[in-house]
PDB file of C-alpha atoms in Angstrom:
ATOM      1  CA  MET B   1       3.725  -2.293 -17.601  1.00 93.00           C
ATOM      2  CA  LYS B   2       4.672  -5.826 -18.541  1.00 96.00           C
ATOM      3  CA  LYS B   3       8.067  -5.493 -16.797  1.00 96.00           C
ATOM      4  CA  ILE B   4       6.425  -4.202 -13.625  1.00 96.00           C
ATOM      5  CA  ILE B   5       3.964  -7.093 -13.559  1.00 97.00           C
ATOM      6  CA  GLU B   6       6.769  -9.593 -14.191  1.00 97.00           C
ATOM      7  CA  ARG B   7       8.867  -8.038 -11.409  1.00 96.00           C
ATOM      8  CA  LEU B   8       5.994  -8.111  -8.924  1.00 97.00           C
ATOM      9  CA  ASN B   9       5.209 -11.732  -9.788  1.00 97.00           C
ATOM     10  CA  TYR B  10       8.868 -12.662  -9.381  1.00 97.00           C
ATOM     11  CA  LEU B  11       9.200 -10.835  -6.052  1.00 97.00           C
ATOM     12  CA  SER B  12       6.009 -12.459  -4.780  1.00 97.00           C
ATOM     13  CA  GLU B  13       7.596 -15.844  -5.451  1.00 97.00           C
ATOM     14  CA  VAL B  14      11.103 -15.216  -4.083  1.00 97.00           C
ATOM     15  CA  LEU B  15      10.693 -12.721  -1.253  1.00 96.00           C
ATOM     16  CA  PRO B  16       9.257 -15.182   1.302  1.00 96.00           C
ATOM     17  CA  SER B  17      12.239 -17.550   1.070  1.00 96.00           C
ATOM     18  CA  LYS B  18      14.716 -14.664   0.946  1.00 96.00           C
ATOM     19  CA  ILE B  19      13.293 -13.137   4.141  1.00 97.00           C
ATOM     20  CA  ASN B  20      13.491 -16.541   5.842  1.00 95.00           C
ATOM     21  CA  GLN B  21      17.267 -16.491   5.322  1.00 96.00           C
ATOM     22  CA  PHE B  22      17.530 -13.868   8.079  1.00 97.00           C
ATOM     23  CA  SER B  23      17.409 -14.705  11.758  1.00 97.00           C
ATOM     24  CA  GLU B  24      14.772 -12.995  13.868  1.00 97.00           C
ATOM     25  CA  VAL B  25      17.578 -11.017  15.554  1.00 97.00           C
ATOM     26  CA  GLU B  26      18.735  -9.733  12.146  1.00 97.00           C
ATOM     27  CA  LEU B  27      15.167  -8.858  11.171  1.00 98.00           C
ATOM     28  CA  MET B  28      14.565  -6.919  14.397  1.00 97.00           C
ATOM     29  CA  ALA B  29      17.880  -5.018  14.551  1.00 97.00           C
ATOM     30  CA  LYS B  30      17.359  -1.252  14.331  1.00 95.00           C
ATOM     31  CA  PRO B  31      20.565   0.231  12.886  1.00 90.00           C
ATOM     32  CA  ASN B  32      21.136   3.748  14.199  1.00 90.00           C
ATOM     33  CA  GLY B  33      17.566   3.875  15.510  1.00 87.00           C
ATOM     34  CA  LYS B  34      16.135   3.498  12.003  1.00 95.00           C
ATOM     35  CA  TRP B  35      13.546   0.965  10.901  1.00 97.00           C
ATOM     36  CA  SER B  36      14.420  -2.698  11.223  1.00 98.00           C
ATOM     37  CA  LYS B  37      14.174  -5.043   8.233  1.00 98.00           C
ATOM     38  CA  LYS B  38      10.768  -6.169   9.564  1.00 98.00           C
ATOM     39  CA  GLU B  39       9.608  -2.561   9.847  1.00 98.00           C
ATOM     40  CA  ILE B  40      10.814  -1.789   6.330  1.00 98.00           C
ATOM     41  CA  LEU B  41       8.868  -4.777   5.020  1.00 98.00           C
ATOM     42  CA  GLY B  42       5.867  -3.613   7.046  1.00 98.00           C
ATOM     43  CA  HIS B  43       6.255  -0.156   5.523  1.00 98.00           C
ATOM     44  CA  LEU B  44       6.153  -1.824   2.116  1.00 98.00           C
ATOM     45  CA  CYS B  45       2.841  -3.400   3.174  1.00 98.00           C
ATOM     46  CA  ASP B  46       1.530   0.043   4.078  1.00 98.00           C
ATOM     47  CA  SER B  47       2.768   1.424   0.768  1.00 98.00           C
ATOM     48  CA  ALA B  48       1.107  -1.454  -1.065  1.00 98.00           C
ATOM     49  CA  THR B  49      -2.250  -0.951   0.642  1.00 98.00           C
ATOM     50  CA  ASN B  50      -2.208   2.790   0.011  1.00 98.00           C
ATOM     51  CA  ASN B  51      -1.163   2.350  -3.593  1.00 98.00           C
ATOM     52  CA  HIS B  52      -3.658  -0.442  -4.188  1.00 98.00           C
ATOM     53  CA  HIS B  53      -6.422   2.009  -3.258  1.00 97.00           C
ATOM     54  CA  ARG B  54      -4.891   4.667  -5.494  1.00 97.00           C
ATOM     55  CA  PHE B  55      -4.607   2.252  -8.425  1.00 98.00           C
ATOM     56  CA  VAL B  56      -8.275   1.370  -8.102  1.00 98.00           C
ATOM     57  CA  ARG B  57      -9.595   4.873  -7.431  1.00 97.00           C
ATOM     58  CA  MET B  58      -7.501   6.502 -10.188  1.00 96.00           C
ATOM     59  CA  GLN B  59      -9.582   4.633 -12.727  1.00 96.00           C
ATOM     60  CA  PHE B  60     -12.968   6.103 -11.856  1.00 95.00           C
ATOM     61  CA  GLU B  61     -12.609   9.226  -9.700  1.00 95.00           C
ATOM     62  CA  GLU B  62     -12.456  12.798 -10.928  1.00 93.00           C
ATOM     63  CA  GLN B  63      -9.258  13.799 -12.703  1.00 92.00           C
ATOM     64  CA  PRO B  64      -6.761  14.857 -11.735  1.00 94.00           C
ATOM     65  CA  PHE B  65      -6.876  12.334  -8.930  1.00 94.00           C
ATOM     66  CA  VAL B  66      -5.702  13.985  -5.705  1.00 95.00           C
ATOM     67  CA  VAL B  67      -3.234  11.766  -3.860  1.00 93.00           C
ATOM     68  CA  VAL B  68      -3.673  11.892  -0.111  1.00 91.00           C
ATOM     69  CA  PRO B  69      -0.356  11.234   1.645  1.00 91.00           C
ATOM     70  CA  TYR B  70      -0.110   9.067   4.721  1.00 94.00           C
ATOM     71  CA  LYS B  71       2.140   9.396   7.767  1.00 96.00           C
ATOM     72  CA  GLN B  72       4.560   6.546   7.138  1.00 96.00           C
ATOM     73  CA  ASN B  73       6.269   6.508  10.531  1.00 96.00           C
ATOM     74  CA  ASP B  74       2.937   6.585  12.345  1.00 97.00           C
ATOM     75  CA  TRP B  75       1.629   3.678  10.261  1.00 98.00           C
ATOM     76  CA  VAL B  76       4.712   1.579  11.133  1.00 97.00           C
ATOM     77  CA  ILE B  77       4.290   2.391  14.824  1.00 97.00           C
ATOM     78  CA  VAL B  78       0.542   1.678  14.879  1.00 98.00           C
ATOM     79  CA  HIS B  79       1.012  -1.653  13.112  1.00 98.00           C
ATOM     80  CA  ASP B  80       3.864  -2.590  15.487  1.00 98.00           C
ATOM     81  CA  TYR B  81       5.670  -4.510  12.767  1.00 98.00           C
ATOM     82  CA  LEU B  82       8.685  -5.007  15.000  1.00 97.00           C
ATOM     83  CA  ASN B  83       6.624  -7.291  17.253  1.00 97.00           C
ATOM     84  CA  THR B  84       4.499  -8.872  14.524  1.00 98.00           C
ATOM     85  CA  GLN B  85       5.281 -12.401  13.366  1.00 97.00           C
ATOM     86  CA  THR B  86       7.561 -12.140  10.335  1.00 98.00           C
ATOM     87  CA  GLY B  87       5.526 -14.744   8.464  1.00 97.00           C
ATOM     88  CA  ASP B  88       2.393 -12.648   8.924  1.00 98.00           C
ATOM     89  CA  ILE B  89       4.093  -9.580   7.444  1.00 98.00           C
ATOM     90  CA  VAL B  90       5.401 -11.609   4.495  1.00 98.00           C
ATOM     91  CA  THR B  91       1.966 -13.151   3.883  1.00 98.00           C
ATOM     92  CA  PHE B  92       0.336  -9.722   3.968  1.00 98.00           C
ATOM     93  CA  TRP B  93       2.953  -8.207   1.642  1.00 98.00           C
ATOM     94  CA  THR B  94       2.562 -11.062  -0.826  1.00 98.00           C
ATOM     95  CA  ALA B  95      -1.246 -10.988  -0.804  1.00 98.00           C
ATOM     96  CA  VAL B  96      -1.486  -7.233  -1.355  1.00 98.00           C
ATOM     97  CA  ASN B  97       1.054  -7.273  -4.162  1.00 98.00           C
ATOM     98  CA  LEU B  98      -0.699 -10.158  -5.896  1.00 98.00           C
ATOM     99  CA  GLN B  99      -3.860  -8.074  -5.772  1.00 98.00           C
ATOM    100  CA  ILE B 100      -1.971  -5.087  -7.179  1.00 98.00           C
ATOM    101  CA  ILE B 101      -0.830  -7.302 -10.060  1.00 98.00           C
ATOM    102  CA  ASN B 102      -4.463  -8.221 -10.647  1.00 98.00           C
ATOM    103  CA  VAL B 103      -5.522  -4.563 -10.707  1.00 98.00           C
ATOM    104  CA  ILE B 104      -2.733  -3.108 -12.826  1.00 98.00           C
ATOM    105  CA  SER B 105      -2.813  -5.936 -15.349  1.00 98.00           C
ATOM    106  CA  LYS B 106      -6.358  -4.921 -16.256  1.00 98.00           C
ATOM    107  CA  ILE B 107      -5.916  -1.152 -16.543  1.00 98.00           C
ATOM    108  CA  PRO B 108      -7.051   0.014 -19.982  1.00 97.00           C
ATOM    109  CA  GLU B 109      -4.206   1.626 -21.912  1.00 96.00           C
ATOM    110  CA  GLU B 110      -6.012   4.977 -22.195  1.00 96.00           C
ATOM    111  CA  LYS B 111      -6.256   5.293 -18.413  1.00 97.00           C
ATOM    112  CA  LEU B 112      -2.478   5.143 -17.953  1.00 98.00           C
ATOM    113  CA  SER B 113      -2.312   8.785 -19.019  1.00 97.00           C
ATOM    114  CA  TYR B 114      -4.749   9.897 -16.298  1.00 97.00           C
ATOM    115  CA  LEU B 115      -3.212  12.479 -13.975  1.00 96.00           C
ATOM    116  CA  CYS B 116      -2.683  12.378 -10.246  1.00 95.00           C
ATOM    117  CA  ASP B 117      -1.924  15.469  -8.194  1.00 95.00           C
ATOM    118  CA  PHE B 118       0.504  15.153  -5.283  1.00 92.00           C
ATOM    119  CA  GLY B 119       0.271  18.845  -4.402  1.00 89.00           C
ATOM    120  CA  ASN B 120       3.139  21.331  -4.524  1.00 88.00           C
ATOM    121  CA  ASN B 121       2.858  21.382  -8.341  1.00 88.00           C
ATOM    122  CA  LYS B 122       3.776  17.683  -8.536  1.00 92.00           C
ATOM    123  CA  VAL B 123       1.633  15.874 -11.094  1.00 95.00           C
ATOM    124  CA  PHE B 124       2.240  12.348 -12.387  1.00 95.00           C
ATOM    125  CA  THR B 125       0.497  10.166 -14.895  1.00 97.00           C
ATOM    126  CA  PHE B 126      -1.095   6.961 -13.676  1.00 97.00           C
ATOM    127  CA  LEU B 127       1.717   5.013 -15.347  1.00 98.00           C
ATOM    128  CA  GLU B 128       4.327   7.145 -13.573  1.00 97.00           C
ATOM    129  CA  LEU B 129       2.565   6.484 -10.262  1.00 97.00           C
ATOM    130  CA  ILE B 130       2.821   2.732 -10.853  1.00 98.00           C
ATOM    131  CA  GLN B 131       6.470   3.052 -11.898  1.00 98.00           C
ATOM    132  CA  ASP B 132       7.178   5.099  -8.780  1.00 97.00           C
ATOM    133  CA  TYR B 133       5.602   2.353  -6.657  1.00 98.00           C
ATOM    134  CA  MET B 134       8.155  -0.108  -8.059  1.00 97.00           C
ATOM    135  CA  ARG B 135      11.075   2.312  -7.619  1.00 97.00           C
ATOM    136  CA  HIS B 136      10.039   2.855  -4.017  1.00 97.00           C
ATOM    137  CA  MET B 137       9.784  -0.882  -3.395  1.00 97.00           C
ATOM    138  CA  ASP B 138      13.168  -1.602  -4.979  1.00 96.00           C
ATOM    139  CA  HIS B 139      14.751   1.174  -2.888  1.00 97.00           C
ATOM    140  CA  HIS B 140      13.531  -0.477   0.312  1.00 97.00           C
ATOM    141  CA  LEU B 141      14.344  -4.013  -0.834  1.00 97.00           C
ATOM    142  CA  ILE B 142      17.944  -2.849  -1.233  1.00 96.00           C
ATOM    143  CA  GLN B 143      17.812  -1.653   2.389  1.00 96.00           C
ATOM    144  CA  ILE B 144      16.586  -5.072   3.517  1.00 97.00           C
ATOM    145  CA  PHE B 145      18.775  -7.317   1.363  1.00 96.00           C
ATOM    146  CA  GLY B 146      21.738  -5.081   0.550  1.00 92.00           C
ATOM    147  CA  THR B 147      21.255  -5.676  -3.173  1.00 84.00           C
ATOM    148  CA  SER B 148      18.754  -5.143  -5.938  1.00 75.00           C
ATOM    149  CA  ASP B 149      19.532  -8.620  -7.299  1.00 78.00           C
ATOM    150  CA  LEU B 150      16.602 -10.533  -5.919  1.00 79.00           C
TER     151      LEU B 150
END
């Protein structure tokens, strides 16, 4: 958990300046009709808000906690990240992840073994859910920056 918290703190410090290295044209480009860099970052905001709720609710709701999926493409479209000010997306991403740090840093050790049910016989521990959140984020940061070395 310590490594995850350190990584999130680090990313919260460096991501804003790293994003600012791109021009708005680069941030809005949609390669092969896929999400732009801005939309990917917006998707990471959506992921953060959904996971923030999961990380809170996992601690006090009935076990196993049933994870409700969300329609990622629809969320990106509804939020219109492509036409949202980049600074606003970065501010949102940073704020939500700082709150996630606050939540996960206070999870009692015994709760990390709580189970969450994703359906289709997919069950993770709370710790695995948090680890998966970081893997997912790193996957998309590579799409944005072309490297995992942030």
